mmCIF file of C-alpha atoms in Angstrom:
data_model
loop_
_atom_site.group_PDB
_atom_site.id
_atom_site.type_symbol
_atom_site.label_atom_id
_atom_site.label_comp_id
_atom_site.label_asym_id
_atom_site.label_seq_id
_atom_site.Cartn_x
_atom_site.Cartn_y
_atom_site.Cartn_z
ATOM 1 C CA UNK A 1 -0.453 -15.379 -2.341
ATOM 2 C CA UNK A 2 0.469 -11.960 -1.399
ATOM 3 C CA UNK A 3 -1.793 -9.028 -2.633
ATOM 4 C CA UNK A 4 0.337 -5.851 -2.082
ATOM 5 C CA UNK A 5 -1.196 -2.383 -2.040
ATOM 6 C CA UNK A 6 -0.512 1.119 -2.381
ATOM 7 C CA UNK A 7 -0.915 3.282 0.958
ATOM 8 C CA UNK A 8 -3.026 5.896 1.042
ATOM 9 C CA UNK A 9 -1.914 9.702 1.357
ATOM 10 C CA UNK A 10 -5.241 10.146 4.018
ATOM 11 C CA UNK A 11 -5.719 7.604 6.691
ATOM 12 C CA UNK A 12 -8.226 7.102 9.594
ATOM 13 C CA UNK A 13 -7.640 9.211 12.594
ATOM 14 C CA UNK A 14 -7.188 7.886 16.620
ATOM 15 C CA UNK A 15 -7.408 4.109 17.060
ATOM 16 C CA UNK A 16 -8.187 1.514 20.103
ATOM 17 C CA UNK A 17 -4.719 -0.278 20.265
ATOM 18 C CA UNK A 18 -1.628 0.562 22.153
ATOM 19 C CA UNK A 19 1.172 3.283 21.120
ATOM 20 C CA UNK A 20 3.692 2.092 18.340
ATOM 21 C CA UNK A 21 5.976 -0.792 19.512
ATOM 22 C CA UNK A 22 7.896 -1.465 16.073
ATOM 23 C CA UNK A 23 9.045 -4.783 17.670
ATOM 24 C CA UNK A 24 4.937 -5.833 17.534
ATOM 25 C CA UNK A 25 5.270 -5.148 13.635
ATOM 26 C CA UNK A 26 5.909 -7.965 11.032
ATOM 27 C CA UNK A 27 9.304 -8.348 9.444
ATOM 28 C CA UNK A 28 11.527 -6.942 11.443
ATOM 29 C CA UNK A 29 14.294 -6.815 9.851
ATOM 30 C CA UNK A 30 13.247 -3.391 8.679
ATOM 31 C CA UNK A 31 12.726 -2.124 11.781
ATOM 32 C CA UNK A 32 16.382 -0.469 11.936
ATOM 33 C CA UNK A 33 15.234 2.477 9.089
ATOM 34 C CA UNK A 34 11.735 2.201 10.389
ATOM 35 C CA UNK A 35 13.004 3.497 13.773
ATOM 36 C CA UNK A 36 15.295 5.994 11.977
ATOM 37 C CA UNK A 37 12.511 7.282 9.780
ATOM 38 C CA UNK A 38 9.984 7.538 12.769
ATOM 39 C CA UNK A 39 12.800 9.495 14.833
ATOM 40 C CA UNK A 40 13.314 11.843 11.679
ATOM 41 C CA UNK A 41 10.193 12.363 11.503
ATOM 42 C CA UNK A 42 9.444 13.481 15.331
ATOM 43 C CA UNK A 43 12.408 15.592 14.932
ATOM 44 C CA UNK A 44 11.067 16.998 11.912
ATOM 45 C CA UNK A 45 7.721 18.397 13.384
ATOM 46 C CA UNK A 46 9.903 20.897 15.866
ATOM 47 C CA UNK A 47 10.322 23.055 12.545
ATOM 48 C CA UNK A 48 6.593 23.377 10.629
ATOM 49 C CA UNK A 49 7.749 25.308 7.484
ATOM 50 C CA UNK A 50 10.738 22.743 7.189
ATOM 51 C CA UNK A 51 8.007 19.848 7.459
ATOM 52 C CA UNK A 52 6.019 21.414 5.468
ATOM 53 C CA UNK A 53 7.853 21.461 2.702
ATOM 54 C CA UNK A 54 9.690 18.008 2.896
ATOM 55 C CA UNK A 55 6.191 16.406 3.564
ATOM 56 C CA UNK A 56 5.024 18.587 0.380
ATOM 57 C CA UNK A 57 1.673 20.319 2.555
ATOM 58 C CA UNK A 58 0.300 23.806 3.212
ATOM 59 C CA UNK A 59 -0.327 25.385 6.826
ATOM 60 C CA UNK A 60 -4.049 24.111 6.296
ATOM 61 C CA UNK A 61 -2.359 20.768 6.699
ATOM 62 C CA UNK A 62 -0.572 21.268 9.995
ATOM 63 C CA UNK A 63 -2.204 18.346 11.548
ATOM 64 C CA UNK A 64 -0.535 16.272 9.670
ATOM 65 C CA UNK A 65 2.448 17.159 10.899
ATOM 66 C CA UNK A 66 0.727 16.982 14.692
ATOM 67 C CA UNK A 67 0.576 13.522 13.651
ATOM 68 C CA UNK A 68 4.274 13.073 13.036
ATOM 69 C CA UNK A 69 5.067 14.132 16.363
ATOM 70 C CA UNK A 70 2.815 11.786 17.888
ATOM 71 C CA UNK A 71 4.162 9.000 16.308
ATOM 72 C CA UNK A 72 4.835 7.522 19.629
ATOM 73 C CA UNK A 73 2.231 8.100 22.275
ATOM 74 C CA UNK A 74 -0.815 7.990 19.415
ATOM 75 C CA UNK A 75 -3.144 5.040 19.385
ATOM 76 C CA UNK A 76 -2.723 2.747 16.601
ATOM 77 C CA UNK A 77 -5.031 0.953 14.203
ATOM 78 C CA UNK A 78 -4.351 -2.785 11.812
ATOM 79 C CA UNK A 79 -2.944 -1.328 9.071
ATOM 80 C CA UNK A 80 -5.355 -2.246 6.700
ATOM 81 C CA UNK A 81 -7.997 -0.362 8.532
ATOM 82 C CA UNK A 82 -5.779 2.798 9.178
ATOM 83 C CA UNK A 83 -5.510 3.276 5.050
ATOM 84 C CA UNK A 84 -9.136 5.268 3.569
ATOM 85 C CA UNK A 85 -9.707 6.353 -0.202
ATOM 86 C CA UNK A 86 -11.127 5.040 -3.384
ATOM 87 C CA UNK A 87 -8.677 1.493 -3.338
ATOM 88 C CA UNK A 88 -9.760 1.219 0.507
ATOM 89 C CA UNK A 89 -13.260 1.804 0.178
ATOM 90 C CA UNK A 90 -13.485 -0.574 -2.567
ATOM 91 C CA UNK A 91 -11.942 -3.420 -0.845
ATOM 92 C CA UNK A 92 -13.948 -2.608 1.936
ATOM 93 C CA UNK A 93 -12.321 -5.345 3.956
ATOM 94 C CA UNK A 94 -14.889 -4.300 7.180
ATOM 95 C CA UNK A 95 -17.645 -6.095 5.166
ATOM 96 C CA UNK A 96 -16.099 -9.573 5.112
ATOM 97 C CA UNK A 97 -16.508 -11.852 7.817
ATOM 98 C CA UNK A 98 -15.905 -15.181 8.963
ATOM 99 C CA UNK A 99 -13.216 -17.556 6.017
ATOM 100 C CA UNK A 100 -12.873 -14.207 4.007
ATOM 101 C CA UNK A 101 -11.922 -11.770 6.638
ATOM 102 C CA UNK A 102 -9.070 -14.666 7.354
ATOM 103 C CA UNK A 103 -8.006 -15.041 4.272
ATOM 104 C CA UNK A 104 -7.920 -11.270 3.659
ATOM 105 C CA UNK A 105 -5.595 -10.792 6.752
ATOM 106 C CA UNK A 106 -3.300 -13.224 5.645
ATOM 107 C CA UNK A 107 -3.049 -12.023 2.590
ATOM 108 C CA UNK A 108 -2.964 -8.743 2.402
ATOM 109 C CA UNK A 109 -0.170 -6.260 2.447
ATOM 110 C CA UNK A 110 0.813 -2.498 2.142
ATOM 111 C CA UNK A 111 3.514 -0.765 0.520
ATOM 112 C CA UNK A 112 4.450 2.176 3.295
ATOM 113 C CA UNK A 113 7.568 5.225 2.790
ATOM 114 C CA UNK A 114 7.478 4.950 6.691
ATOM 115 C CA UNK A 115 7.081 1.044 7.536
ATOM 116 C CA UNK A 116 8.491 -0.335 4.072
ATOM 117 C CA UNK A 117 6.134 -3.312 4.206
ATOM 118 C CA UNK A 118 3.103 -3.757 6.745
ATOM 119 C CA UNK A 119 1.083 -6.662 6.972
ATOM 120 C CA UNK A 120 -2.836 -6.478 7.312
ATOM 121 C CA UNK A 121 -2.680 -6.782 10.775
ATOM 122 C CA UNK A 122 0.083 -4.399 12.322
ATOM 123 C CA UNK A 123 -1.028 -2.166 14.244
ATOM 124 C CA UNK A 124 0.029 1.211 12.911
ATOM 125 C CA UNK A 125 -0.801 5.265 14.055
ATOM 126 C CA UNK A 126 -1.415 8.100 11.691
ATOM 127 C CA UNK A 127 1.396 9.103 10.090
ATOM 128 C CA UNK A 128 2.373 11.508 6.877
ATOM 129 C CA UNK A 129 5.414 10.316 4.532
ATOM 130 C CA UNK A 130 5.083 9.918 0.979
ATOM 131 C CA UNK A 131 7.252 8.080 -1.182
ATOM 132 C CA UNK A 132 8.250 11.160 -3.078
ATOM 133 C CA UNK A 133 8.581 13.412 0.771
ATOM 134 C CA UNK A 134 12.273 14.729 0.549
ATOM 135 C CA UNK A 135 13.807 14.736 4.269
ATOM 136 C CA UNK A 136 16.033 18.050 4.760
ATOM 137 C CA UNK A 137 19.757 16.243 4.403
ATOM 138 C CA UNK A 138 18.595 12.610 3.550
ATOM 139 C CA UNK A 139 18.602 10.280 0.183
ATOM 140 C CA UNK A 140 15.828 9.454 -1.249
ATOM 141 C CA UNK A 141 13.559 7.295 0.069
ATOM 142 C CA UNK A 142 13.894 5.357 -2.315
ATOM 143 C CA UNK A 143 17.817 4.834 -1.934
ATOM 144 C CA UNK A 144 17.440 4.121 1.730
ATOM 145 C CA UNK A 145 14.004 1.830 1.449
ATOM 146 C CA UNK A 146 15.697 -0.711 -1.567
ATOM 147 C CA UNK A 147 18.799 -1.852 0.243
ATOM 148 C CA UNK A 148 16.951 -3.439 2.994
ATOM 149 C CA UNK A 149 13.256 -3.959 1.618
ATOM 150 C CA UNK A 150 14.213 -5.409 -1.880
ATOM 151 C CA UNK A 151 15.631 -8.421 -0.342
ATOM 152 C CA UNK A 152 12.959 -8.913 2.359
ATOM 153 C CA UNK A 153 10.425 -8.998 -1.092
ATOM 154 C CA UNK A 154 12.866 -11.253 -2.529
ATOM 155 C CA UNK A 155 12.417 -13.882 0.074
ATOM 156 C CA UNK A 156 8.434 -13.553 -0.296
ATOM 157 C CA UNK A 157 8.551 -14.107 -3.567
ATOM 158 C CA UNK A 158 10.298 -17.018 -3.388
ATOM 159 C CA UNK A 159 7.554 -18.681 -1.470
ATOM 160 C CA UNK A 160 4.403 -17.033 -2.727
ATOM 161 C CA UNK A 161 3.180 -15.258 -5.532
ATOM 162 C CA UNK A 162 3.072 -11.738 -5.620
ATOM 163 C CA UNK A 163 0.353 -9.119 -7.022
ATOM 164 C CA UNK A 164 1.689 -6.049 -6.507
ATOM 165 C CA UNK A 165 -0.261 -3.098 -7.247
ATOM 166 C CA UNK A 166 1.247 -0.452 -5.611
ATOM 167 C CA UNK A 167 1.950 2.850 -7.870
ATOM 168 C CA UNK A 168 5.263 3.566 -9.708
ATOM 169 C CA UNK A 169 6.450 5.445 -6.801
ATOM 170 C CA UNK A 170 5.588 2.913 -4.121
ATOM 171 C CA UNK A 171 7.144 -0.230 -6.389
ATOM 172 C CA UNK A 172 10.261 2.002 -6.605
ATOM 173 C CA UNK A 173 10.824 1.653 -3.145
ATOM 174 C CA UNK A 174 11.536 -2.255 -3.708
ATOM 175 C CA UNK A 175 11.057 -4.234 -6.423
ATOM 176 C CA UNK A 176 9.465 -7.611 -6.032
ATOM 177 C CA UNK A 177 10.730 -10.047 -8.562
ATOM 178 C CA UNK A 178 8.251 -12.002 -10.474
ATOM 179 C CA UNK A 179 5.859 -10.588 -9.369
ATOM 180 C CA UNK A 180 2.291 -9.958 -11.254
ATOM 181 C CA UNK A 181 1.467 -6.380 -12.112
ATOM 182 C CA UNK A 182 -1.434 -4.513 -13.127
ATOM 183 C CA UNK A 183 -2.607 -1.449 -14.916
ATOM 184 C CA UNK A 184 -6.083 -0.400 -15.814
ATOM 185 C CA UNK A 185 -7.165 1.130 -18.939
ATOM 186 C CA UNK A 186 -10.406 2.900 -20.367
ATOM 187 C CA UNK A 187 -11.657 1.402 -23.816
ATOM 188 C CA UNK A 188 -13.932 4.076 -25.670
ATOM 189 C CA UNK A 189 -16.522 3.281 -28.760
ATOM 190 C CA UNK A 190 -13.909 3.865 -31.126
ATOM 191 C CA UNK A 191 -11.297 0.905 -29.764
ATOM 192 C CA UNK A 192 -8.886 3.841 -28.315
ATOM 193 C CA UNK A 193 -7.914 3.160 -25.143
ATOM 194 C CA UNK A 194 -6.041 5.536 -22.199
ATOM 195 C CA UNK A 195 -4.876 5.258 -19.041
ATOM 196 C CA UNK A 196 -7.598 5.450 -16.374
ATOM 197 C CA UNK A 197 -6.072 7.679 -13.226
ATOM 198 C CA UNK A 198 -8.113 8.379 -10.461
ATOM 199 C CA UNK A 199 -10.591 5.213 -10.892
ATOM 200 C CA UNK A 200 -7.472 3.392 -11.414
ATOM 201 C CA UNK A 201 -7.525 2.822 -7.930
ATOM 202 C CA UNK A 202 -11.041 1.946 -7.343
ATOM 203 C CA UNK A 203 -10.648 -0.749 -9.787
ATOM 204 C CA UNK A 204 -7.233 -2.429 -8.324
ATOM 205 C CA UNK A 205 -9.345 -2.307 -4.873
ATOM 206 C CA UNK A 206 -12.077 -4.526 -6.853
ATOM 207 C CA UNK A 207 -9.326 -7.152 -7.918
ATOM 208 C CA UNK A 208 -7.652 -6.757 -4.370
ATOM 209 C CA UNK A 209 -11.180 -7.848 -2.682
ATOM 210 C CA UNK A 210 -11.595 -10.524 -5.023
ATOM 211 C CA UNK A 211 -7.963 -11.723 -4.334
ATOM 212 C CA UNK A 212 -8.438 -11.450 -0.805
ATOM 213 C CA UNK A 213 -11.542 -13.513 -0.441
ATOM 214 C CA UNK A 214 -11.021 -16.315 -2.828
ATOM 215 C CA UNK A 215 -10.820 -19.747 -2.062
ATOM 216 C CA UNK A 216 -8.578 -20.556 -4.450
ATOM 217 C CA UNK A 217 -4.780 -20.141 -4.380
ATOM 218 C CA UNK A 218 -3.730 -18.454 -7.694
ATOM 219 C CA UNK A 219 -0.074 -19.439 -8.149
ATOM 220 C CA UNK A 220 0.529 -17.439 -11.357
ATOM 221 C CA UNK A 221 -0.458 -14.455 -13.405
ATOM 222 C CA UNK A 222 -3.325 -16.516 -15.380
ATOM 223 C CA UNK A 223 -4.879 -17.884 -12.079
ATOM 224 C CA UNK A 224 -5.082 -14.193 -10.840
ATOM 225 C CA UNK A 225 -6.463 -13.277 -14.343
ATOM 226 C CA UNK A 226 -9.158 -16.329 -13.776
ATOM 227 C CA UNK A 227 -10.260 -14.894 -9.963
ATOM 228 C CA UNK A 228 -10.729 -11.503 -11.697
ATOM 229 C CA UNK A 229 -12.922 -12.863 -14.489
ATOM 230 C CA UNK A 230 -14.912 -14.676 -12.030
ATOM 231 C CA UNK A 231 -15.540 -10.988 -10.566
ATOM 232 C CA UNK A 232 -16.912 -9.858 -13.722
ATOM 233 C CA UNK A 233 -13.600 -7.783 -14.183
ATOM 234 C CA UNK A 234 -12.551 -7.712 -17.869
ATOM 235 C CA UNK A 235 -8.373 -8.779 -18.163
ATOM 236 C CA UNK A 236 -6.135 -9.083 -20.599
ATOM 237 C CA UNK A 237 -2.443 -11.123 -19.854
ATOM 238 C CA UNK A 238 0.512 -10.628 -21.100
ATOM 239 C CA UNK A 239 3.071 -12.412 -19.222
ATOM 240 C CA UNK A 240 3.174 -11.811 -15.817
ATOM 241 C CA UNK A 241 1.262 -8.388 -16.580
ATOM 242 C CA UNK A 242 -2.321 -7.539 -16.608
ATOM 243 C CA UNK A 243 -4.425 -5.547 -17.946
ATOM 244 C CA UNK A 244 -7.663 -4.482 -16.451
ATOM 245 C CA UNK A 245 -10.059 -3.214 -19.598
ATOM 246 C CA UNK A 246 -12.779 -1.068 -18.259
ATOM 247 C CA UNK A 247 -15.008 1.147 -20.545
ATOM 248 C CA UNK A 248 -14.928 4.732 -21.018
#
């Protein structure tokens, strides 16, 4: 199994491992627009108010864009330690050790607009591209991520399952077929239920730690429902969807 998650617009700063060597990365047969991306990207920083505004910051944010054009020379972090926020804190991968830290590195991955897909372990620097970022001259990211990510998905899910709970704009990037997806919604008193936003992502870290750690290999949607229950999480199936019920 194959939990995939949703980057993280902030992320850790500096880092103990080497500069960037895309060749270190896992599947790399997307290292050909990784390396165009990070060279766009370099380029890019040269011109702030042009970065700015693809990147979608103010000037308060320049050091983001100090970050771009150290994409090279920076030190690097495992991804899934370079990632911070609500998902991130709840997973709190840091606190497992021993069989669940293992099983957490193999199983975890993250959706990225600058790596396309990064396992647990690759060693990463800071960086700033979002999935929506709009690079002066360029396609989408989108249009440029699908032709060469959707297939590399394609092949994973062939020989694993899938959760994939990476936002609409992430997923868009490459769909993974057959996967198992997830929402979260708030019940109130009355039965009504919405759409939970910003918790949204401190529950899907919840279901991503309990993924991570089990012992057991879900091989379908109800088998993921199953690990969730067994973390007290309240889900609903339908299909290969699920629905995490939280109250309001």
């Amino acid at each position: 199994m194959i939990v995939l998650l949703p980057p993280s617009e902030t992320k850790r700063a500096g880092g103990d491992g080497p500069p960037l060597s895309l060749d270190t990365l896992s599947t790399p047969a997307l290292n050909g627009l990784r390396a165009e991306l990070v060279g766009e990207l370099i380029t890019l920083a040269a011109d702030r108010p042009a970065c700015r505004k693809a990147l979608g910051i103010s000037p308060s944010q320049d050091t983001e864009i100090d970050r771009n054009a150290a994409l090279c020379t920076s030190p690097t972090l495992p991804a899934i330690r370079r990632y911070t926020g609500v998902l991130y804190d709840a997973l709190d991968v840091e606190s497992l050790t021993g069989a669940a830290a293992g099983r957490a590195r193999e199983r975890l991955a993250v959706g990225s607009a600058l790596f396309g897909l990064l396992r647990a372990g690759d060693h990463i620097p800071a960086y700033r591209l979002s999935a929506g970022s709009k690079l002066p001259g360029r396609p989408t990211l989108a249009a440029r991520w699908k032709p060469v990510l959707e297939p590399v998905l394609a092949e994973i899910a062939e020989q694993q399952l899938v959760v994939d709970l990476r936002s609409g704009s992430y997923a868009a990037l490459g769909r993974v077929p057959g996967a198992v997806s997830v929402d979260v919604v708030a019940e109130h008193a009355d039965g009504r239920r919405t759409t939970v936003s910003h918790f949204n992502k401190a529950h899907k870290g919840r279901l991503a730690r309990a993924l991570a750690t089990t012992r057991s290999e879900p091989a379908d949607a109800a088998a993921v429902a199953a690990v969730a229950r067994r973390a007290d999480m309240r889900v609903e199936r339908r299909g290969d969807h699920l629905t995490v019920v939280v109250s309001a």
